[in-house]
Coordinates of C-alpha atoms and ligand atoms in Angstrom, one line a residue:
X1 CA 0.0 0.0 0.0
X2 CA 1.0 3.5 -0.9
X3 CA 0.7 5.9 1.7
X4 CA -1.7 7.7 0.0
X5 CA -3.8 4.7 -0.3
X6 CA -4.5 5.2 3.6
X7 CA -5.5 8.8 3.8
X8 CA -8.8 9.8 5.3
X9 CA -9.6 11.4 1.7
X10 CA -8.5 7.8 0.0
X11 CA -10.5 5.8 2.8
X12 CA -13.3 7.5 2.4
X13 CA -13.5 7.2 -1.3
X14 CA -13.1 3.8 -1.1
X15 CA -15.5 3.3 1.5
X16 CA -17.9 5.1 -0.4
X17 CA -17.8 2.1 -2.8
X18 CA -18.9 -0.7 -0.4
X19 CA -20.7 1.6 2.5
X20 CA -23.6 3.6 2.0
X21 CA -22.3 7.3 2.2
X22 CA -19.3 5.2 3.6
X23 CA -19.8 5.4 6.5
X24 CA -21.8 2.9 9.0
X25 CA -23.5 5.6 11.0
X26 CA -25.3 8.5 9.2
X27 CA -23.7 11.6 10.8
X28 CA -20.1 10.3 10.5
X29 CA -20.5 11.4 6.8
X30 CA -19.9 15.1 7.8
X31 CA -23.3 15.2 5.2
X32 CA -24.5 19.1 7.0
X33 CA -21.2 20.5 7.7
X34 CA -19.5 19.1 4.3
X35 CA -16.2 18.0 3.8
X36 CA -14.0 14.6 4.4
X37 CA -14.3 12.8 8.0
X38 CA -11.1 12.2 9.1
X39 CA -10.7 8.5 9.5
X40 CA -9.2 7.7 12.8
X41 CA -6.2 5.1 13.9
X42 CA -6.1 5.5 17.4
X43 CA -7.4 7.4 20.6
X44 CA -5.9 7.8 24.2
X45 CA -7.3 9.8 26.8
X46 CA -8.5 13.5 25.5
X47 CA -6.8 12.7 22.3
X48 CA -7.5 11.0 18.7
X49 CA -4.9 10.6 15.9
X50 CA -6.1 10.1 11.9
X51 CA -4.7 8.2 9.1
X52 CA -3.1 11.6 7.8
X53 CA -1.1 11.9 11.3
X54 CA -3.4 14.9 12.7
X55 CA -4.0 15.0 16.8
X56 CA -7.4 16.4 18.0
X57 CA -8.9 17.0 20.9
X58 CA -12.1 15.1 21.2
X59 CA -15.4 16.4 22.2
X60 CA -17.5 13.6 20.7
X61 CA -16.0 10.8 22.8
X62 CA -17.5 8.2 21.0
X63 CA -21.1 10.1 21.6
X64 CA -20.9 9.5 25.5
X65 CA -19.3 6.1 25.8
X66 CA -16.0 7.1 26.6
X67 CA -16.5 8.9 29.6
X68 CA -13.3 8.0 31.1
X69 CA -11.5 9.2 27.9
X70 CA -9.6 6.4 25.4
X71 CA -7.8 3.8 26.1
X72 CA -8.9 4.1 29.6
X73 CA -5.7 1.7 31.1
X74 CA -8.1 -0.1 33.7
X75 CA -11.1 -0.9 30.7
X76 CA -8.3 -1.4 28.4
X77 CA -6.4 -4.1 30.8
X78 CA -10.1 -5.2 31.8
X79 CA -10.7 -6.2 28.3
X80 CA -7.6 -8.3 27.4
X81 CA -8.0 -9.9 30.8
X82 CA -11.7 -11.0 29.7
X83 CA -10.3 -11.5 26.0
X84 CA -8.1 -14.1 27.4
X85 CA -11.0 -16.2 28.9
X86 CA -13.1 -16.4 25.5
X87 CA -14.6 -13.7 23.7
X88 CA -18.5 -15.0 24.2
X89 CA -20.0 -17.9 25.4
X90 CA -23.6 -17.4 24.7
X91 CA -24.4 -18.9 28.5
X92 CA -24.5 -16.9 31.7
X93 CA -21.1 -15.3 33.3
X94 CA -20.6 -13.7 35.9
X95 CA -19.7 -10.1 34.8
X96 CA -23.8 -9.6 33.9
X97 CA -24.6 -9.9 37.2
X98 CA -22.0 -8.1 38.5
X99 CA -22.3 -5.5 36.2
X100 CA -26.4 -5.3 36.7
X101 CA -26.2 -5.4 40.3
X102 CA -24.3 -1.9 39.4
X103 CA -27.0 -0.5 37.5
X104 CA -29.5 -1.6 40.2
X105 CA -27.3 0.1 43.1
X106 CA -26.9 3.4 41.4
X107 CA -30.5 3.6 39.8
X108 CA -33.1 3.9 42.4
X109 CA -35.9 2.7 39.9
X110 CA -34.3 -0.3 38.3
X111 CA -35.3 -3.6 40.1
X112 CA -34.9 -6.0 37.2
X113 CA -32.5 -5.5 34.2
X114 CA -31.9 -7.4 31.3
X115 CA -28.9 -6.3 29.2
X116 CA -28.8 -5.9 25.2
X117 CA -25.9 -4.7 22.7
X118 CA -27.4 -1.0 21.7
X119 CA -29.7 1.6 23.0
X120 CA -31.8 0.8 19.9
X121 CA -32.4 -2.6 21.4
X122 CA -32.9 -1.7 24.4
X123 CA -35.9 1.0 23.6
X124 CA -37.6 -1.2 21.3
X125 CA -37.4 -3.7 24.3
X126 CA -39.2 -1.6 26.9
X127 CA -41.4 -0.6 24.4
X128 CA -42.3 -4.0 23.7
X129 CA -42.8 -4.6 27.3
X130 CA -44.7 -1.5 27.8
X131 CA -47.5 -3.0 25.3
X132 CA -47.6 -6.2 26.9
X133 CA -48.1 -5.2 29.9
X134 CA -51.0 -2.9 29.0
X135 CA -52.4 -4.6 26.4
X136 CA -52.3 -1.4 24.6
X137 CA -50.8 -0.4 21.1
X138 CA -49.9 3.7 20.7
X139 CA -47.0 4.9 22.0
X140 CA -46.3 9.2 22.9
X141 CA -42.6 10.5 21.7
X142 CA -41.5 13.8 21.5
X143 CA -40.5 15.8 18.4
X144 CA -36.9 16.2 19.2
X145 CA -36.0 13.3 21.1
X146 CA -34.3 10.3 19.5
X147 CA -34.2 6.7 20.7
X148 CA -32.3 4.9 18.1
X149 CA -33.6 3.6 14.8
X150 CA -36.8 1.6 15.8
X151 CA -39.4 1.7 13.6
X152 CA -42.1 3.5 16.0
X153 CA -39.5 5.5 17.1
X154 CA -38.1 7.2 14.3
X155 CA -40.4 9.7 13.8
X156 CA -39.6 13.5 14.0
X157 CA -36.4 12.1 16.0
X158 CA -33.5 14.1 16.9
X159 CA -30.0 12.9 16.1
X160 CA -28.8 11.9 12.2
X161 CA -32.9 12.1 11.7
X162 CA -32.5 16.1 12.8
X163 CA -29.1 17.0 11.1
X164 CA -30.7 15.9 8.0
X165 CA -34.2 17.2 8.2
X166 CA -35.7 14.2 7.5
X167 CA -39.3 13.8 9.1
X168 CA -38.8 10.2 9.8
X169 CA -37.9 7.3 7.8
X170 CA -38.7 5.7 4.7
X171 CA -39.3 1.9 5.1
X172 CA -41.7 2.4 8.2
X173 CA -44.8 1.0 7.8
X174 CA -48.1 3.2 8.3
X175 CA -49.3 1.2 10.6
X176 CA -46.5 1.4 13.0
X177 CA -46.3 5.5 12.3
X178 CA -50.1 5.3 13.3
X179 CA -49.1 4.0 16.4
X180 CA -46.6 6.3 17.6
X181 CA -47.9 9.9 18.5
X182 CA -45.7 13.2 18.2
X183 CA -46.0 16.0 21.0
X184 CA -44.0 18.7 21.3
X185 CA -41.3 18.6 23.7
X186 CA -42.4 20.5 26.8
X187 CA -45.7 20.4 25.9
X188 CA -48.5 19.8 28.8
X189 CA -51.7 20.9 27.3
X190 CA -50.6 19.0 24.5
X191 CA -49.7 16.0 26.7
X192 CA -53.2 16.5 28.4
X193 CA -55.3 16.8 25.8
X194 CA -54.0 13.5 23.9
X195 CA -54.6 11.6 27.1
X196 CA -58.4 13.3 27.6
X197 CA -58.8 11.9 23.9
X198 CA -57.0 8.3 23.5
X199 CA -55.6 7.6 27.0
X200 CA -56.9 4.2 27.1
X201 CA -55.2 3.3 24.1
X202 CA -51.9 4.7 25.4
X203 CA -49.3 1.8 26.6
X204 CA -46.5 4.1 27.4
X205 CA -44.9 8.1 27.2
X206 CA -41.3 7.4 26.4
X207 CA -38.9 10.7 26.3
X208 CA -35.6 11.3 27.0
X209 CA -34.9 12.1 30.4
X210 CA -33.3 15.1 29.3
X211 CA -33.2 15.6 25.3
X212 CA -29.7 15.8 24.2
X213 CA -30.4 15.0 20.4
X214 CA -31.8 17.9 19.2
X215 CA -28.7 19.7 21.1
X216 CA -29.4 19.8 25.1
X217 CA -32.8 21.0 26.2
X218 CA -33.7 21.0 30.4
X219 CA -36.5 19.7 31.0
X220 CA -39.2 22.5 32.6
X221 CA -39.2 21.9 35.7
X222 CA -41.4 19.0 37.0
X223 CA -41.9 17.7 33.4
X224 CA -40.7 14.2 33.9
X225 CA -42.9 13.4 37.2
X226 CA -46.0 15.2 34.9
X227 CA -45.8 12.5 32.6
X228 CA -45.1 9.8 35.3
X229 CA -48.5 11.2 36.9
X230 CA -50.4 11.9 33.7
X231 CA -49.3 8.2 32.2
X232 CA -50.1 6.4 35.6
X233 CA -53.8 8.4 35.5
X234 CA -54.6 6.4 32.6
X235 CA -53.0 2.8 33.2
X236 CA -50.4 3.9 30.9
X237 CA -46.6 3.5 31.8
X238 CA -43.5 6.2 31.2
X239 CA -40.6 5.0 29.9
X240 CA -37.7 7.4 30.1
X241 CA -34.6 6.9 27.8
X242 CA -31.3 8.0 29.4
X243 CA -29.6 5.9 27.2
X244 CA -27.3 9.1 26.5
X245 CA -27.7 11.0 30.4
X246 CA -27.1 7.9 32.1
X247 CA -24.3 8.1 34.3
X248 CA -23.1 11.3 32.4
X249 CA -25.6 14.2 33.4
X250 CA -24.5 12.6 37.3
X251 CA -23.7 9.7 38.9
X252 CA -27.4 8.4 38.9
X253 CA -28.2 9.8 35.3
X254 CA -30.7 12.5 34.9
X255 CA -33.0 10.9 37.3
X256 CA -30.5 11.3 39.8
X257 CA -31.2 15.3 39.2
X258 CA -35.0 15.8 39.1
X259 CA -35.6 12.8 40.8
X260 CA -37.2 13.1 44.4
X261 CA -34.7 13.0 46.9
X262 CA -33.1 10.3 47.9
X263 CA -35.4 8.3 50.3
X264 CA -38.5 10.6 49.8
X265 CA -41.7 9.6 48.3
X266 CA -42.4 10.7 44.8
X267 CA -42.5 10.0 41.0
X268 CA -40.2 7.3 39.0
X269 CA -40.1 5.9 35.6
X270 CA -41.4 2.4 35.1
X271 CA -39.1 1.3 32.8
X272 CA -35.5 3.2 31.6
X273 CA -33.1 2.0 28.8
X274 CA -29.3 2.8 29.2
X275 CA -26.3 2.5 26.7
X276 CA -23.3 4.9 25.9
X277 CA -21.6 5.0 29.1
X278 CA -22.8 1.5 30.6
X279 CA -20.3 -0.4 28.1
X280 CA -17.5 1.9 28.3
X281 CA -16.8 1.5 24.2
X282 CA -18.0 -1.7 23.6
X283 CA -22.5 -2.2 22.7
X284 CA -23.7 -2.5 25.2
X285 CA -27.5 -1.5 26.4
X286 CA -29.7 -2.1 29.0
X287 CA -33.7 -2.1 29.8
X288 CA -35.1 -2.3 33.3
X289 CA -37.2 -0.8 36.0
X290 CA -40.7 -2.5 37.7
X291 CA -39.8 -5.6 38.8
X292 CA -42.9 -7.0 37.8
X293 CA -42.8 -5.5 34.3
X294 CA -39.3 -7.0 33.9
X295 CA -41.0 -10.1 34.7
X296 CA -42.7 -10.6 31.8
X297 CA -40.2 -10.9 29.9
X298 CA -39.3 -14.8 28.1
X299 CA -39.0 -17.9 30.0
X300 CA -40.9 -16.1 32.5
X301 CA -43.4 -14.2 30.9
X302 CA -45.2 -14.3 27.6
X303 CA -42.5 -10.8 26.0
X304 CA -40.2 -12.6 23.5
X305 CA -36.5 -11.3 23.9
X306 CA -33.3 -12.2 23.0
X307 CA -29.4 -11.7 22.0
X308 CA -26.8 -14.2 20.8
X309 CA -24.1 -12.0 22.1
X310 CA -26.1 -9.9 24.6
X311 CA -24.2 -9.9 28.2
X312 CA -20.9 -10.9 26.6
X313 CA -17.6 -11.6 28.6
X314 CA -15.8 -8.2 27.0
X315 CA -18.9 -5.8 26.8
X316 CA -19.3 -6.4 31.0
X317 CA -15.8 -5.9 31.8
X318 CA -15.7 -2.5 29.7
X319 CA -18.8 -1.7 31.8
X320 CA -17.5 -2.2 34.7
X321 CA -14.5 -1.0 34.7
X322 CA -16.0 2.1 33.6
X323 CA -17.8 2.0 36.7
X324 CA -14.9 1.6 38.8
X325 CA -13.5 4.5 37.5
X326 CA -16.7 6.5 37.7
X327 CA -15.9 7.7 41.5
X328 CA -17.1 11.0 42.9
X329 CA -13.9 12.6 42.2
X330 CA -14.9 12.0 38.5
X331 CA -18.2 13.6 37.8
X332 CA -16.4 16.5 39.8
X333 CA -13.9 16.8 36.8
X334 CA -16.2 16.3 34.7
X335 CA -18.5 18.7 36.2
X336 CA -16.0 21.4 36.5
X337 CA -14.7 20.7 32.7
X338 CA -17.8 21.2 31.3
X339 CA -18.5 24.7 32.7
X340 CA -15.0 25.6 32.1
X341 CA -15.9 24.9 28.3
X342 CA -18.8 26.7 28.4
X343 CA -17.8 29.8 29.7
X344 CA -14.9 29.0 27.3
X345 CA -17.1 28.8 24.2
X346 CA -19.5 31.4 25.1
X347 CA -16.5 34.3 25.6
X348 CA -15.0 33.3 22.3
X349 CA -18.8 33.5 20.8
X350 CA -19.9 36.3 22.6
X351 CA -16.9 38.2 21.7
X352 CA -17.2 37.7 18.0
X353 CA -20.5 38.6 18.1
X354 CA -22.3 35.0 16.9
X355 CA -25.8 34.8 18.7
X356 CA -25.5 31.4 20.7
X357 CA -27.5 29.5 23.6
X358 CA -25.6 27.3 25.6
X359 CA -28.0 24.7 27.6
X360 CA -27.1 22.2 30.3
X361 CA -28.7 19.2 31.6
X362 CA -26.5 18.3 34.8
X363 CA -22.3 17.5 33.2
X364 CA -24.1 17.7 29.3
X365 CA -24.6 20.7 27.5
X366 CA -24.7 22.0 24.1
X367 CA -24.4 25.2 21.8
X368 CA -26.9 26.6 20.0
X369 CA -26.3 29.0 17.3
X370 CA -29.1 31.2 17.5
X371 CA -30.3 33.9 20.3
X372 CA -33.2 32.8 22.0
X373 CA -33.1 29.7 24.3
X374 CA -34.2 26.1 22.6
X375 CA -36.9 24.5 24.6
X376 CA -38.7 22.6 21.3
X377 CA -37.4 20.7 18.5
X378 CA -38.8 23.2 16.6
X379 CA -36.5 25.9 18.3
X380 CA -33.5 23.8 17.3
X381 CA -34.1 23.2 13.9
X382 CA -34.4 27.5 14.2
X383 CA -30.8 27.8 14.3
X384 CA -27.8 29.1 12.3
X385 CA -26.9 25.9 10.8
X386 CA -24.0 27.7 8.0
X387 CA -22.4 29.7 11.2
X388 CA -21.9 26.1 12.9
X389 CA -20.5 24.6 10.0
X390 CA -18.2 27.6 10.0
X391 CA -16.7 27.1 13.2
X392 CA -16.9 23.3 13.0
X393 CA -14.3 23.2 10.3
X394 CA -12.1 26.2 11.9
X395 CA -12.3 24.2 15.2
X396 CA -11.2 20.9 13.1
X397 CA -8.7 22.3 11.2
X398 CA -7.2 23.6 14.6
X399 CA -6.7 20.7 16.2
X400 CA -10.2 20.2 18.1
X401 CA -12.6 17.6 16.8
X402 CA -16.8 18.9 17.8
X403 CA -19.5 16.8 16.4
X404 CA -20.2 17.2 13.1
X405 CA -23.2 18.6 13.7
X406 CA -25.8 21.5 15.3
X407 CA -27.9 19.2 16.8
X408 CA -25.5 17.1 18.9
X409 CA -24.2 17.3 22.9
X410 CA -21.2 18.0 23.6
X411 CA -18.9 15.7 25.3
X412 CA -15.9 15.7 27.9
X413 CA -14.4 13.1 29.0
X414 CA -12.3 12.6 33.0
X415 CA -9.0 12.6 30.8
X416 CA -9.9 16.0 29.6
X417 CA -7.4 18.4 31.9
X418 CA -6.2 21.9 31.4
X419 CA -4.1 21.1 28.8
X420 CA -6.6 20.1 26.4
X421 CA -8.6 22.8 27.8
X422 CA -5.7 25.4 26.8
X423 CA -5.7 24.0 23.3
X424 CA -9.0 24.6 23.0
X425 CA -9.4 27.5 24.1
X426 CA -6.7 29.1 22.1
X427 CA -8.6 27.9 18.7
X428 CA -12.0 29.2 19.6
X429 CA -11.5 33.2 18.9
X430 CA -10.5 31.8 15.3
X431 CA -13.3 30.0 14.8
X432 CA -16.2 32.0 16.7
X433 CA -14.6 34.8 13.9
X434 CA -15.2 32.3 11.3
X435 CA -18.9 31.5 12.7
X436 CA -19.3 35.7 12.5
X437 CA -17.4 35.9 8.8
X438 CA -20.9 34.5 7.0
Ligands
PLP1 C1 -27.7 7.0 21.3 C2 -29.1 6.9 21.8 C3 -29.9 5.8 21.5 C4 -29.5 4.7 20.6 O1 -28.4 4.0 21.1 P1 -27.6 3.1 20.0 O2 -26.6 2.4 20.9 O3 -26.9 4.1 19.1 O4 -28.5 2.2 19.3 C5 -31.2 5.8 22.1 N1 -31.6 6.8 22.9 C6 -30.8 7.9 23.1 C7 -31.4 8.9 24.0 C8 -29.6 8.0 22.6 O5 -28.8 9.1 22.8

C-alpha cells in the first residue's frame, strides 16, 4: 500500500464504494457541515490521531461512551483480561450480574434488568414490554427526542434524523407510524389533551430524560414526574430513555437530578433503557425498571427477547470497569470541565458577536447557534446551521474535533485536563470569527 492509499480522503473514497455514504452511522458522513471525515487510527485519553497523522482533541467521545476518555488503562487491561477467557460464550457469566447489580445500586428505579448490545435494542425492548403489559398499542414520543432507529421511534427524532431534516424514515410502515404519536417537547396541554382523547389506548410516554439529540434542552421543571402522573392516571406506563444521560448528566443519570430525593416519596419511571456510558466503548445497552414488568419478559413471561451476544464476557468488563472509574472525584472533573468549556465557548462566541445559547442538563450541554433559548425541536431546527459549519471546520482544522453537527451534545471526558482545555481554548477566537465571517 501506498501511503496515500490510507488517507482519510482515500479511505473515504473507497468506503464510499462498499458503505452507503461510507460510513456505518449516518452523521459520520460530515453530510450538513461538508467536507471529508477524518478517519481515525487511534485514541488515548483527551486525544485522537487520523490516518493523515493529525492530533485532536475530542469532544465527541465516541457520543458519550468514553466517559473515562480512550484507552482508559483499567477498561483497556479489563478487556484483554476477559479477551483471554473467550470472547463470548452465549451462557450466563458472571460479569452480567455483577455488572447489573451496578445499575441496580446506582438507579433507584431499576429492580430488574436485562442487558442488550445497543440503545436501539434496548428502547424497542421496553417498548415491547410497555405493550404487553398494558395490552395497549400507541406509544407518545417527543419531536426532538431520539431513541435509536426503531421503527415506531423514528419519527420526527432528533440525532442523524435532525441533522438531515428528514421527518422520519422511509421503510416504516403506516401502521406502525399510526401507532406512535408526536408531542411537542415540553408540551403539557398537549400531553393532556392527547390523554383526555385516547388515554386508554396509550401503553406508554417514552422521552428522553433530558433531550440531548436535538442539542441539550432541560426539562421545565417537573416535566418528567408530569408525565409519570399523567401516564399512571390512565393505566399507561413512562418510559424514560437515558440511554445518552445515564451516568453522564450525574452519577445516577438525569434521574439522579429531578428525581425526588433520595429516600423521599415521589415520581419514578417504570421502565428506563441505558447505553453509551454502561459499556464503556464496547455495545452494550440495558432495559429495566418494575420488577414485575421486567418479569414478563421470556421464559418467565409471555415478552419474546433475546441476543446471541447480549451480556458478553468483553462488553461487561468495559462496563464495569468504567464503573470503577466513575468515583465522585470523576463527575467532579467532569462537572468542573464542562462549565470551564462553556464559559470557554460562550466568551470566544460572545466576543465575535455570533448569537448562541448554551444549555445544560447536569455535566451535558450544548451550543446553540441562535439567540433565543431552545426548549422545542422546533426551536432547534431554528438555528444558524451555515455559522456552525463555520466554526466546526475552523475548530477541526485547529486541532479540536466537535460533532459534526448542530444538533448534537457536547462531550468531555475525565481525561480531559487543562491542557486540552488550553488548546482549546486558544482555537475558539478563530473559529467564533469564522462562525461571525458569514
Ligand atoms: C444513542 C441513543 C440511543 C440509541 O443508542 P444506540 O446504541 O446508538 O442504538 C437511544 N436513545 C438515546 C437517548 C440515545 O442518545
Amino acid at each position: 500500500m501506498t501511503l496515500d492509499e490510507t488517507t482519510s480522503q482515500s479511505l473515504f473514497e473507497r468506503a464510499k464504494q462498499v458503505i452507503p455514504a461510507g460510513v456505518n452511522s449516518p452523521v459520520r458522513a460530515f453530510g450538513s457541515v461538508g467536507g471529508t471525515p477524518p478517519f481515525l487510527i487511534s485514541a488515548s485519553g483527551a486525544l485522537l490521531t487520523d490516518a493523515d497523522g493529525n492530533e485532536y482533541v475530542d469532544l465527541v467521545g465516541s457520543w458519550g461512551p468514553m466517559i473515562l476518555g480512550h484507552a482508559n488503562p483499567r477498561v483497556v487491561e479489563a478487556v484483554q483480561e476477559a479477551a483471554g477467557r473467550g470472547l463470548s460464550f452465549g451462557a450466563p457469566q458472571a460479569g452480567e450480574v455483577t455488572l447489573v447489580e451496578e445499575l441496580v445500586r446506582r438507579v433507584r428505579p431499576l429492580q430488574k434488568v436485562r442487558l442488550v448490545n445497543s440503545g436501539t435494542e434496548a428502547t424497542m425492548s421496553a417498548l415491547r414490554v410497555a405493550r404487553a403489559a398494558t395490552g395497549r398499542d400507541l406509544v407518545v414520543k417527543f419531536a426532538g427526542c431520539y431513541h435509536g432507529h426503531v421503527d415506531a421511534l423514528l419519527a420526527e427524532a432528533g440525532s442523524g434524523v435532525a441533522t438531515f431534516g428528514m421527518p422520519g424514515s422511509a421503510g416504516v410502515t403506516a401502521g406502525t407510524a399510526r401507532d406512535t404519536i408526536v408531542v411537542p417537547y415540553g408540551d403539557r396541554e398537549a400531553v393532556r389533551a392527547l390523554f383526555a382523547e385516547r388515554g386508554q389506548e396509550i401503553a406508554a410516554v417514552i422521552t428522553e430524560a433530558a433531550p440531548a439529540n436535538m442539542g441539550v434542552v432541560t426539562p421545565p421543571e417537573g416535566f418528567n414526574a408530569f408525565l409519570a402522573e399523567t401516564a399512571h392516571a390512565a393505566g399507561a406506563l413512562l418510559i424514560t430513555d437515558e440511554v445518552l444521560t445515564g451516568f453522564r448528566a450525574s452519577s445516577e443519570g438525569y434521574y439522579g437530578i429531578d428525581g425526588p430525593a433520595a429516600g423521599a416519596d415521589g415520581w419514578a419511571p417504570d421502565l428506563m433503557t441505558f447505553g453509551k456510558v454502561i459499556g464503556g466503548g464496547l455495545p452494550v445497552g440495558a432495559f429495566g425498571g418494575r420488577a414485575d414488568l421486567m418479569d414478563l419478559l421470556s421464559p418467565l413471561g409471555p415478552v419474546y427477547q433475546a441476543g446471541t451476544l447480549s451480556g458478553n464476557p468483553l462488553a461487561t468488563a468495559a462496563g464495569l470497569a468504567t464503573f470503577a472509574g466513575l468515583d465522585d472525584a470523576a463527575y467532579e472533573r467532569l462537572t468542573s470541565t464542562s462549565a470551564s468549556l462553556q464559559s470557554l465557548v460562550a466568551e470566544a462566541l460572545t466576543a465575535a458577536g455570533v448569537p448562541h445559547v448554551v444549555q445544560t442538563a447536569g455535566t451535558l450541554f450544548s451550543v446553540f447557534f441562535r439567540e433565543h433559548p431552545v426548549t422545542t425541536y422546533q426551536d432547534a431546527k431554528d438555528q444558524d446551521t451555515a455559522a456552525f459549519g463555520r466554526f466546526f471546520h475552523s475548530m477541526l482544522e485547529q486541532g479540536v474535533y466537535l460533532p459534526p453537527s448542530a444538533f448534537e451534545a457536547w462531550f468531555v471526558s475525565a481525561a480531559h485536563d487543562g491542557d486540552v482545555l488550553d488548546r482549546i481554548a486558544s482555537a475558539l477566537p478563530a473559529a467564533a470569527r469564522a462562525a461571525a465571517a458569514g
